[in-house]
Short mmCIF file of C-alpha atoms and ligand atoms in Angstrom, two decimals:
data_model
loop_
_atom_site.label_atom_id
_atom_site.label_comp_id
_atom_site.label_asym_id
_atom_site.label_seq_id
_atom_site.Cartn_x
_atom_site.Cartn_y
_atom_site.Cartn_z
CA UNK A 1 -7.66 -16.61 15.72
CA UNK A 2 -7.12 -14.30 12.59
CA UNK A 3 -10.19 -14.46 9.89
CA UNK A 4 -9.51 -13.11 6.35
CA UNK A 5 -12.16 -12.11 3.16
CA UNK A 6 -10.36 -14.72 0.44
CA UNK A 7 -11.13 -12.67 -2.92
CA UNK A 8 -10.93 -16.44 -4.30
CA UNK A 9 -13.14 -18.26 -1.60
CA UNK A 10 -15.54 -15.10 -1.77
CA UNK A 11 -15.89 -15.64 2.14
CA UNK A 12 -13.97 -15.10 5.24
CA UNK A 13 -11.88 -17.77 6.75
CA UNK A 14 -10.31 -19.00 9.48
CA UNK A 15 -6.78 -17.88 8.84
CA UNK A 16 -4.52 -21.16 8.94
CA UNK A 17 -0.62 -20.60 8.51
CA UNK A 18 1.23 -23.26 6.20
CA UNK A 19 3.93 -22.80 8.84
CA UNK A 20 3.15 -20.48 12.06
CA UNK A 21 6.55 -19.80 12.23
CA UNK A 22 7.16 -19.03 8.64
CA UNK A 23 4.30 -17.18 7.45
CA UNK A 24 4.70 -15.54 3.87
CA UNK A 25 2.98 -12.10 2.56
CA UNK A 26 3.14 -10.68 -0.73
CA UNK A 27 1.76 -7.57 -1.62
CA UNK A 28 2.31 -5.41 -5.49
CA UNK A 29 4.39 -2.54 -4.20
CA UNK A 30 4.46 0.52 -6.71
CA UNK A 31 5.07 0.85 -10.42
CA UNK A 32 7.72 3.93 -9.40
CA UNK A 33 7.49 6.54 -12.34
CA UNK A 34 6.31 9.52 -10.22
CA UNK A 35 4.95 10.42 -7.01
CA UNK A 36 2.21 8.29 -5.37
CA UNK A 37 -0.59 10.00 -4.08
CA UNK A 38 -2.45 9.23 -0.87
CA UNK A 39 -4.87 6.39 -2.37
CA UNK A 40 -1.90 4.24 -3.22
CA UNK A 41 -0.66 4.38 0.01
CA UNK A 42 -3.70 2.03 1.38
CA UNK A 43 -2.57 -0.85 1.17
CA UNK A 44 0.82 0.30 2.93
CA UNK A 45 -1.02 0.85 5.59
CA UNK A 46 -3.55 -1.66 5.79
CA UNK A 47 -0.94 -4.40 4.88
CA UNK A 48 1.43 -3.23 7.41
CA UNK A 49 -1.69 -3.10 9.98
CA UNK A 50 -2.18 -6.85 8.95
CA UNK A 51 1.89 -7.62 9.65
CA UNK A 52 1.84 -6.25 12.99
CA UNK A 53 -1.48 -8.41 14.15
CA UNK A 54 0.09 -11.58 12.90
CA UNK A 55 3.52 -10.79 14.50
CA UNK A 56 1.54 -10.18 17.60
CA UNK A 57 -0.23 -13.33 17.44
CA UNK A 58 2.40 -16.00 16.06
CA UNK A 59 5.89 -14.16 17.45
CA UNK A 60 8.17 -11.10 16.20
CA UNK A 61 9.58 -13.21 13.69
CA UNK A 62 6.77 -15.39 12.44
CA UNK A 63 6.18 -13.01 9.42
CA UNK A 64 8.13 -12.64 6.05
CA UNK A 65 6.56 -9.68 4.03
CA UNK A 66 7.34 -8.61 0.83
CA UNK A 67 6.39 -5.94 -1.46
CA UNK A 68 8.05 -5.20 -4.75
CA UNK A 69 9.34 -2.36 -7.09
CA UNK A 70 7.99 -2.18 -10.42
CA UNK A 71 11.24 -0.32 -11.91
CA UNK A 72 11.21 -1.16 -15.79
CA UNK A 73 7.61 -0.44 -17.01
CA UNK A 74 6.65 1.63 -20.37
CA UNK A 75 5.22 4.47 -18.27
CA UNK A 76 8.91 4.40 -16.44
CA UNK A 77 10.34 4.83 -19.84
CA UNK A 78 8.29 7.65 -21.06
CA UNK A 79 9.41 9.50 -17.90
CA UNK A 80 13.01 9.08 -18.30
CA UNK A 81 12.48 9.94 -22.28
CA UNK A 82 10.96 13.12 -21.13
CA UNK A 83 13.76 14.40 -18.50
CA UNK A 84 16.33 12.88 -20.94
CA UNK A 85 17.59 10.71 -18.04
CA UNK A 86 18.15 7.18 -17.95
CA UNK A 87 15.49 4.84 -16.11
CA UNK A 88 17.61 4.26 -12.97
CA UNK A 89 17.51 8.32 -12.53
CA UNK A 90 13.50 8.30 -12.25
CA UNK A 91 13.54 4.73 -10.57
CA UNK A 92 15.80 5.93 -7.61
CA UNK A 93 14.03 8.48 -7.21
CA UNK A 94 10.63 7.50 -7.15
CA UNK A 95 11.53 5.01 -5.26
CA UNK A 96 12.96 6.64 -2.40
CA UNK A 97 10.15 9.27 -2.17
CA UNK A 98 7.90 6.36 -1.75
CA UNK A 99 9.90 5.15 0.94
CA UNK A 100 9.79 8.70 2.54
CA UNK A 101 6.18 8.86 2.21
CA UNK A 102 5.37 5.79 3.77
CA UNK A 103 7.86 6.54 6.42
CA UNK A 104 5.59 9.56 7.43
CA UNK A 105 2.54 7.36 7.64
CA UNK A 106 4.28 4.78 10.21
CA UNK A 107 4.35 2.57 7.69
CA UNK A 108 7.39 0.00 8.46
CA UNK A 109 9.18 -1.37 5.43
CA UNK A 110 8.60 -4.57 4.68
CA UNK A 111 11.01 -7.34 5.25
CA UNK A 112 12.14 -8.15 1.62
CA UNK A 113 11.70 -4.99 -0.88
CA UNK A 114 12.49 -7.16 -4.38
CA UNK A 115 13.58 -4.54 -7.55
CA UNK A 116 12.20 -6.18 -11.38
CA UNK A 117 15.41 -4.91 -12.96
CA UNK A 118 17.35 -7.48 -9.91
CA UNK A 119 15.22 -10.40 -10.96
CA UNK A 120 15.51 -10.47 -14.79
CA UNK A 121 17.67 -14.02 -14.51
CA UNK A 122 14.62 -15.57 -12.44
CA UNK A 123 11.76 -13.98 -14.50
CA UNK A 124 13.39 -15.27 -17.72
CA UNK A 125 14.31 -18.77 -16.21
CA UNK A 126 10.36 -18.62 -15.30
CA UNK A 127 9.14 -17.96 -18.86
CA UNK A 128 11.66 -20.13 -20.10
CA UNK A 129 9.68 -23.14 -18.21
CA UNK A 130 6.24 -21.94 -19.47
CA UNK A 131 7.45 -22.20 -22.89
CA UNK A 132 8.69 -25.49 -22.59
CA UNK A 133 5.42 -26.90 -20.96
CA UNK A 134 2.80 -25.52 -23.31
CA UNK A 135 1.66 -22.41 -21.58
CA UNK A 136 3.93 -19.83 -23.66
CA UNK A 137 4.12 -18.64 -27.30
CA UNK A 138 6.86 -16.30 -29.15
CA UNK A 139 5.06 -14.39 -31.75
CA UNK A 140 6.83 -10.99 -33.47
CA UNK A 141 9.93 -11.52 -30.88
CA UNK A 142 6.98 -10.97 -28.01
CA UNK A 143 6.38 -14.34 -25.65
CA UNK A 144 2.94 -14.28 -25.00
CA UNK A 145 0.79 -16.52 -22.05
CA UNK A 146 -1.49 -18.76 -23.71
CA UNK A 147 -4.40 -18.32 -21.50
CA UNK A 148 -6.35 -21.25 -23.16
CA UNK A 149 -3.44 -23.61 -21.95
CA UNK A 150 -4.65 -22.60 -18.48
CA UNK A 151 -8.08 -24.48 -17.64
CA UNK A 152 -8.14 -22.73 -14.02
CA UNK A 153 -7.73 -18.90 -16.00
CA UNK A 154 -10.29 -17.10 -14.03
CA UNK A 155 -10.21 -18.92 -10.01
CA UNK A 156 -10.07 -15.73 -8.67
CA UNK A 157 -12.32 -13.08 -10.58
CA UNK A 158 -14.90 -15.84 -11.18
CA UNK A 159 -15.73 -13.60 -14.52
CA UNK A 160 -16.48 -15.09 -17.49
CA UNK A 161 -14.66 -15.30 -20.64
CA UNK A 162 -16.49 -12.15 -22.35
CA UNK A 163 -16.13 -10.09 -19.30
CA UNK A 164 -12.72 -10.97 -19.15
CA UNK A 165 -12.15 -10.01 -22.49
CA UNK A 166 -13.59 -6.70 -22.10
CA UNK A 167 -11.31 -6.68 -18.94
CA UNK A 168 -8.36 -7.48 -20.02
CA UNK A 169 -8.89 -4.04 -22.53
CA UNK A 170 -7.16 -6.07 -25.46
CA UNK A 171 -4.85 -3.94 -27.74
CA UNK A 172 -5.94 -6.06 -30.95
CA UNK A 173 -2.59 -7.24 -31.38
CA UNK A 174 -2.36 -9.17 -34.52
CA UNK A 175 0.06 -11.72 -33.20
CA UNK A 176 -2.01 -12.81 -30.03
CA UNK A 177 -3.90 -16.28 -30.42
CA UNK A 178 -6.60 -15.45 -28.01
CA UNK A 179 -7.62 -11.95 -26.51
CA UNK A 180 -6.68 -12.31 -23.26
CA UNK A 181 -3.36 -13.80 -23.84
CA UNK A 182 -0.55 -11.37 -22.48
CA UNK A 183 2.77 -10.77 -22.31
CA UNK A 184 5.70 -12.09 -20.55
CA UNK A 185 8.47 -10.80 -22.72
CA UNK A 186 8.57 -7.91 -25.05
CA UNK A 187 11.51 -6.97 -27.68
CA UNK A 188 13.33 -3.46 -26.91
CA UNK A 189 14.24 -1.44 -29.16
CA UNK A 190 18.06 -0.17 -29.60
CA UNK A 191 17.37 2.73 -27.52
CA UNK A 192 15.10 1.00 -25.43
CA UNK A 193 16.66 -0.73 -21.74
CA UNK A 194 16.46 -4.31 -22.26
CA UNK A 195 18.55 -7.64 -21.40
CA UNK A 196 19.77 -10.35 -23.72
CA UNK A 197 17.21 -13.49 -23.59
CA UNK A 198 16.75 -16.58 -25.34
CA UNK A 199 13.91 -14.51 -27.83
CA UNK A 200 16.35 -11.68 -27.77
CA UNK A 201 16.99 -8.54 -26.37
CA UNK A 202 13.83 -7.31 -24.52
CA UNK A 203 12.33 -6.72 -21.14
CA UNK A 204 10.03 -8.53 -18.80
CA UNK A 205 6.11 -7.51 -18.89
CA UNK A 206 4.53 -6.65 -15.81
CA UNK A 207 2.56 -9.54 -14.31
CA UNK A 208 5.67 -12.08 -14.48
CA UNK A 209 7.92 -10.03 -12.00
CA UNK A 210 5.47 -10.68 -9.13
CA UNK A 211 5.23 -14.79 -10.12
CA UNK A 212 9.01 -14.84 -10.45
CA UNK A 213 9.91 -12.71 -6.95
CA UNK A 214 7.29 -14.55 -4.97
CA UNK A 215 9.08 -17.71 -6.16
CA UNK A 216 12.92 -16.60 -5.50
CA UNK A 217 11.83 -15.19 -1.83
CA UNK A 218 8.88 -16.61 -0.35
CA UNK A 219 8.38 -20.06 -2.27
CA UNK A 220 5.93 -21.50 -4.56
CA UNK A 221 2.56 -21.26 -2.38
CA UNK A 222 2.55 -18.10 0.08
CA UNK A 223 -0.39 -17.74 2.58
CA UNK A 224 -1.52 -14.18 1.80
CA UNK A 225 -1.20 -12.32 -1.62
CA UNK A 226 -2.18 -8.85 -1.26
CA UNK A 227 -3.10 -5.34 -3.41
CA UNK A 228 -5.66 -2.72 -4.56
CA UNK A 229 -8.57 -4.51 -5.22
CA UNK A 230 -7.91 -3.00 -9.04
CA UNK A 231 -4.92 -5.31 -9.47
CA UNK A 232 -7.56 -8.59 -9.26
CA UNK A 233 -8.17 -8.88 -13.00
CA UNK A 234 -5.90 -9.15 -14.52
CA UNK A 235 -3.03 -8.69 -12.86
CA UNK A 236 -3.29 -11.25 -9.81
CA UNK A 237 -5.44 -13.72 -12.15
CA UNK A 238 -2.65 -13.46 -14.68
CA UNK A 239 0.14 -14.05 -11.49
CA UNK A 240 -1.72 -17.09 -10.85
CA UNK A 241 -1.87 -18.73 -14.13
CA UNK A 242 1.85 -17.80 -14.28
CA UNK A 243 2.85 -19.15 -10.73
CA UNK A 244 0.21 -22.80 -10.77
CA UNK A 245 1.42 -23.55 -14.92
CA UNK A 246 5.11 -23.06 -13.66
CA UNK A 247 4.47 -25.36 -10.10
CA UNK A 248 2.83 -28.21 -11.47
CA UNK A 249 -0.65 -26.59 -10.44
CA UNK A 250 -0.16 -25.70 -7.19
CA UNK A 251 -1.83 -22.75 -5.90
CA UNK A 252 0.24 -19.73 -5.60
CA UNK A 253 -1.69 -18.06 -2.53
CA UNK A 254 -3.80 -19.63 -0.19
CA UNK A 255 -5.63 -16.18 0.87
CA UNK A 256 -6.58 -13.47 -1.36
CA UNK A 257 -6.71 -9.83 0.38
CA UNK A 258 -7.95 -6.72 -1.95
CA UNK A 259 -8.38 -3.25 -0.35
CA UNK A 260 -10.99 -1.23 -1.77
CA UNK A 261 -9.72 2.33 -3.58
CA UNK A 262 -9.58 5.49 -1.97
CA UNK A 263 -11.76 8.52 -3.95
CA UNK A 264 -11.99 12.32 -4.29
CA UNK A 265 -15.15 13.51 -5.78
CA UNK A 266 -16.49 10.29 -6.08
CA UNK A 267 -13.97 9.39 -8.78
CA UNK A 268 -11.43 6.60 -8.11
CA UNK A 269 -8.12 8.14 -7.08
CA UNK A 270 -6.23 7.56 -9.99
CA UNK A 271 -3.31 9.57 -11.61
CA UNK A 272 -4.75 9.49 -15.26
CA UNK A 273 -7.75 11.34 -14.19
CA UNK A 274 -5.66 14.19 -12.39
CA UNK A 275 -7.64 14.37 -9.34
CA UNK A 276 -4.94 13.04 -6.77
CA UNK A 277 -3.49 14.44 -3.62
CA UNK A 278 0.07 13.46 -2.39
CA UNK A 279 1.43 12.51 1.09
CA UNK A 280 3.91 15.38 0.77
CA UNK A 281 1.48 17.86 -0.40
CA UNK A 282 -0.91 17.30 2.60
CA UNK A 283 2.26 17.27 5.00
CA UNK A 284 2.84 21.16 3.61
CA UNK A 285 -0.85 21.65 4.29
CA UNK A 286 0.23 20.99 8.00
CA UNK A 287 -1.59 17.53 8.10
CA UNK A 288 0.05 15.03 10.09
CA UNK A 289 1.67 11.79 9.16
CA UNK A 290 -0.34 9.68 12.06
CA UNK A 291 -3.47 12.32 11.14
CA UNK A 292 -3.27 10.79 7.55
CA UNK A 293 -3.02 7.38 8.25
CA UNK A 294 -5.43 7.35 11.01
CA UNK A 295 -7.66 8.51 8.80
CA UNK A 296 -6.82 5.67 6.37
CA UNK A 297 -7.73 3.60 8.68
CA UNK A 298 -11.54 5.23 9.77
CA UNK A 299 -12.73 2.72 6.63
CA UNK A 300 -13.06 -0.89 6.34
CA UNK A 301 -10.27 -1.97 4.41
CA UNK A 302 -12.40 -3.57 1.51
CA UNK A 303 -14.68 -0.91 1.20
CA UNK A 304 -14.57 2.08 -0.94
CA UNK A 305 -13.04 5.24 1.34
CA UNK A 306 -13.78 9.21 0.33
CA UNK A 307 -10.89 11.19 1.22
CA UNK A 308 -11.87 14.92 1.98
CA UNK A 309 -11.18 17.81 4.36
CA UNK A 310 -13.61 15.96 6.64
CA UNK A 311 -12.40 12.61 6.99
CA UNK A 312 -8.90 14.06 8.45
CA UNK A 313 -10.70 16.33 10.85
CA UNK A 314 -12.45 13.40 12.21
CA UNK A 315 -9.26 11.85 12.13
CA UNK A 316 -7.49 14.29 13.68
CA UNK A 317 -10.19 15.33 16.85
CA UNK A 318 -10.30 11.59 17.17
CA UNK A 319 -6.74 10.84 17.47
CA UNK A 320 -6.15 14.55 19.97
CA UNK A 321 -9.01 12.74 22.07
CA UNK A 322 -7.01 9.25 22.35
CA UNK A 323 -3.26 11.35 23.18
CA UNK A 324 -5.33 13.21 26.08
CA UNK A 325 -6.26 10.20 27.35
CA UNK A 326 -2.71 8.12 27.07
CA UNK A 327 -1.15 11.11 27.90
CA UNK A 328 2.57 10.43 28.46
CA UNK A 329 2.59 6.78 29.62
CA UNK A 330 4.60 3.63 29.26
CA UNK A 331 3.05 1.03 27.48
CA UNK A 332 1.18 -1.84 29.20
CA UNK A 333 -0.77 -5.14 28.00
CA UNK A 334 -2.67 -4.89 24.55
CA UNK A 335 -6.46 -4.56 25.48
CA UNK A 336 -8.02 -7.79 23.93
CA UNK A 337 -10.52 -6.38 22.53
CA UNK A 338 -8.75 -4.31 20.22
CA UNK A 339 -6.66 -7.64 19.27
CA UNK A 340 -10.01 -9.40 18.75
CA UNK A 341 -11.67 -6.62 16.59
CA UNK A 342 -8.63 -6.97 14.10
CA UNK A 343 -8.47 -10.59 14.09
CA UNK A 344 -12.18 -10.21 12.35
CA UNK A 345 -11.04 -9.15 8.88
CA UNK A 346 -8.88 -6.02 9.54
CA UNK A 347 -11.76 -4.46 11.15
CA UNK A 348 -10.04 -0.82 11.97
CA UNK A 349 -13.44 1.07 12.57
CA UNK A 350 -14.53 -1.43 15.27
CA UNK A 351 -10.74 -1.24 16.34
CA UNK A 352 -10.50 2.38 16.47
CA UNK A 353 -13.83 2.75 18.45
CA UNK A 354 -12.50 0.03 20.73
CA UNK A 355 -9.80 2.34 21.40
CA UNK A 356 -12.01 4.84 22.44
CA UNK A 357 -13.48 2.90 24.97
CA UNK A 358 -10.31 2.77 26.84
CA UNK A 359 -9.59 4.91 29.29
CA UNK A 360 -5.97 2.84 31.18
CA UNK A 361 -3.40 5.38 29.67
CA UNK A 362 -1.00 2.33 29.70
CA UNK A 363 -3.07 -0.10 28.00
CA UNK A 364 -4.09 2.52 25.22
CA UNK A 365 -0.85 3.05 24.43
CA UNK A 366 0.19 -0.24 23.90
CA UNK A 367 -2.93 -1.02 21.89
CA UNK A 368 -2.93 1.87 19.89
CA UNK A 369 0.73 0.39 18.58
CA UNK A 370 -1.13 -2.97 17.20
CA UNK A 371 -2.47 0.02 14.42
CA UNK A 372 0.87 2.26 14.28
CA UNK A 373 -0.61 4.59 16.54
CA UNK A 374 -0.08 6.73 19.76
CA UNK A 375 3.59 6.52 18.93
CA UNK A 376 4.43 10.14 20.34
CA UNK A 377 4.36 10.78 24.18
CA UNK A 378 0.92 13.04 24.38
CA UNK A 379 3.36 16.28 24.86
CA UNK A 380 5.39 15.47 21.97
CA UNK A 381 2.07 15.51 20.48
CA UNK A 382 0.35 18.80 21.34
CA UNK A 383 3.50 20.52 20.73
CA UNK A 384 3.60 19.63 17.36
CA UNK A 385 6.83 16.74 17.36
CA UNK A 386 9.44 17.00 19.67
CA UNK A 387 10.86 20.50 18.58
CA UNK A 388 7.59 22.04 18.41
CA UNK A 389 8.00 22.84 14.66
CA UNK A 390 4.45 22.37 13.94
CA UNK A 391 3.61 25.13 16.53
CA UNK A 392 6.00 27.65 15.40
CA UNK A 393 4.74 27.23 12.15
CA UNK A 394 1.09 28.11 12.77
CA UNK A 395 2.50 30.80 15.00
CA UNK A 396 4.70 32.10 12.26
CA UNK A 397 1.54 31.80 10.04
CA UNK A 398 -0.55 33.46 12.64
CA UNK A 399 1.70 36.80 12.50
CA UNK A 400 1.64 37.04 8.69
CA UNK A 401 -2.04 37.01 8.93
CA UNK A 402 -1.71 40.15 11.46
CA UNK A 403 0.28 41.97 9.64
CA UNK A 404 -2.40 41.40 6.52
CA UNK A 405 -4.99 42.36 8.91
CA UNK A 406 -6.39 39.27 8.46
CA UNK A 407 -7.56 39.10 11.89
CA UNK A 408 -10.32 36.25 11.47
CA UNK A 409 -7.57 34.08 10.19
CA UNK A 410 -5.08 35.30 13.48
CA UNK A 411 -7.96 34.46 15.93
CA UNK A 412 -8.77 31.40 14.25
CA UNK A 413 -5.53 30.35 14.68
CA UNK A 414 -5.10 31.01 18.36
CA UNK A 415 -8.27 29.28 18.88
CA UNK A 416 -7.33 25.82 17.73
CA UNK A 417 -4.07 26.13 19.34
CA UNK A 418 -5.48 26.66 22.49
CA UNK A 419 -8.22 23.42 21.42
CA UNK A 420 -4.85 21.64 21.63
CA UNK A 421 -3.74 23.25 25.13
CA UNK A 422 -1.36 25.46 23.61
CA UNK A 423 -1.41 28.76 24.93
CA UNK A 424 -0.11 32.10 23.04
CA UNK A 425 1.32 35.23 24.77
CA UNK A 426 1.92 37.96 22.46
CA UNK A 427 4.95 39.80 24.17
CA UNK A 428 7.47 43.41 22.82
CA UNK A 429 9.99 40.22 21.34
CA UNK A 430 6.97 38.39 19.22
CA UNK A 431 4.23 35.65 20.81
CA UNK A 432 5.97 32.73 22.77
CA UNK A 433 3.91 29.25 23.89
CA UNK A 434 3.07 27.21 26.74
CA UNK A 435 1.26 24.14 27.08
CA UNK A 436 -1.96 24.97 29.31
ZN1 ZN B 501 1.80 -8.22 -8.53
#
């Protein structure tokens, strides 16, 4: 039995499919406008941690999980304008590199990966039934959400209406009725992208995508809405008045599950303040995909995580320890345990250290997969990927510092090589390796 923290229930519950065999997961994907750095790649992981424990307990195919692409968004614009390219140019991109990224951190894709810009015929069909029950005004060719149609506004934050003003950091638009009203459509300009519409030619705003992609793919009430615990006010409270005004009030999640942010310097990770690493740039600092995620995955998932230096050396002496001990077997049965710890709210620390605990090669390996780990045979491993590139590398590293006379840095080397069984011999033709 799976148990879940609902944001909305502000408890955990017993996790109770609408349909065991068609269970539905939604979870805000990125906004793609540059590259995401390590923090936003969370709730990849801990999502797609979450989508391999329910397809172990209800069946392979029991899951439907999808996370969107946020490709028409003013920030997406201002890129473009800069480069002098249109949006698709930056979109594509952005897009793929997040892909890429994930890819490194064992992340599988989800099963549905809905675009905005492909949904623009069910997002306006959406606003077009808000405006005809009550819940939507046009005002200066914008159609705004009237939050005070919506006498639920505020199920899942549980803030009150001054907090949620202060919140919702209101622009003081002059055409909005109420402060916390916000925008479904907006007007584009001539240069601007936009799509013809019943208010004219415009483009969506943000929080109606979600409402109108969880409709077209998963259905009116899925059982688990996910995201950064940032995207709870207002963006998921503003998906729900969207979703419940447009379904004759019925809920549009029945579980609400927020991961806490990941920080550097004890400031939220956050592009705006400039303090962010990248998935890429840690890979060229000879970091390790599973390194990276495993250490994404030290934390409880709803608690704030520190990334530093020292959480992936943890990370990585853990994770060396666990390949020792699977070394290079087959997978076996999935140590209960480990399936149990999981079940109880994501809980990866309890998890990981249950994974420590076992010492059947076979059944740690098969285990370790319920997190996306171990997924290397232990030699693959401690040669650095099958083609030893890692290795050469440091080797290749290792000589440059030589010929600087760095020699602290060329011993220092050798020494965690041979921490990882990997032996040296410096020969007349350069140094070759052998596993110890
Ligand atoms: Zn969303």
């Amino acid at each position: 039995m799976i148990r879940l923290y609902d944001t909305m229930a502000r408890e955990k519950r017993e996790f109770v499919p609408q349909d065991p065999e068609r269970i539905t997961m939604y979870v805000c994907g990125p906004t793609v406008y540059n590259r995401a750095h390590i923090g936003n790649f969370r709730p990849a992981v801990v999502f797609d941690v979450l989508a391999r424990l329910i397809r172990h307990t209800y069946g392979a195919d029991s899951l439907v999980y999808a996370r969107n692409v946020t490709d028409i968004e003013d920030k997406i614009m201002a890129a473009a304008t800069a480069e002098g390219v249109p949006i698709e140019t930056i979109t594509s991109r952005y897009a793929a590199l997040y892909e890429e990224d994930g890819g490194a951190l064992g992340v599988t894709p989800p099963d549905i990966e809905p675009f905005a810009t492909g949904h623009v015929l069910d997002i306006i069909a959406m606003i077009d039934r808000l405006n005809a029950k009550g819940h939507a005004y046009i005002a200066e060719g914008h159609v705004l959400f009237e939050v005070a149609s919506d006498p639920s506004y505020g199920i899942l934050s549980h803030r009150d209406i001054e907090s949620m003003i202060a919140g919702a950091r209101v622009d003081v638009a002059p055409y909005k009725r109420g402060p916390t009203d916000f925008v479904l459509w907006k007007p584009s300009g001539e240069d601007q992208p936009g799509w013809e519409s019943p208010w004219g030619r415009g483009r969506p705003g943000w929080h109606i995508e979600c409402s109108a992609m969880i409709e077209r793919h998963l259905g009116e009430t899925i059982d688990i809405h996910g995201g950064g615990l940032d995207l709870e006010f207002p963006h998921h409270e503003n998906e729900i008045a969207q979703s419940s005004c447009a379904h004759r009030g019925a809920p549009l999640a029945r579980y609400w599950v927020h991961n806490g942010m990941l920080s550097m310097a004890s400031d939220k990770m956050s592009k705006s303040l400039g303090n962010i690493v990248t998935v890429d740039q840690l890979l060229a600092q000879g970091h390790r995909g599973e390194v990276l995620r495993f250490a994404l995955l030290i934390g409880q998932y709803r608690q704030p995580l520190e990334w530093s230096g020292q959480l992936i050396a943890q990370a990585k002496a853990t994770l060396d320890g666990l390949y020792r001990t699977a070394g290079n077997a087959e997978s076996d049965e999935i140590d209960q345990a480990v399936v149990e710890a999981l079940s109880d709210d994501i809980n990866t620390p309890l998890a990981l250290a249950r994974l420590n605990a076992i010492d059947d090669p076979a059944v740690l390996k098969a285990s370790a997969a319920l997190l996306g780990l171990l997924d290397s045979t232990a030699d693959e491993w401690f040669r650095g990927g099958a083609d030893g590139t890692i290795i050469e590398a440091r080797i290749a590293e290792r000589a440059a510092a030589k010929k600087a006379r760095d020699f602290a840095t060329a011993d220092r080397i050798r020494d965690e090589l041979k921490a990882e069984g990997i032996i040296l011999e410096d020969g007349p033709g350069g140094t070759t390796w052998r596993r110890e």
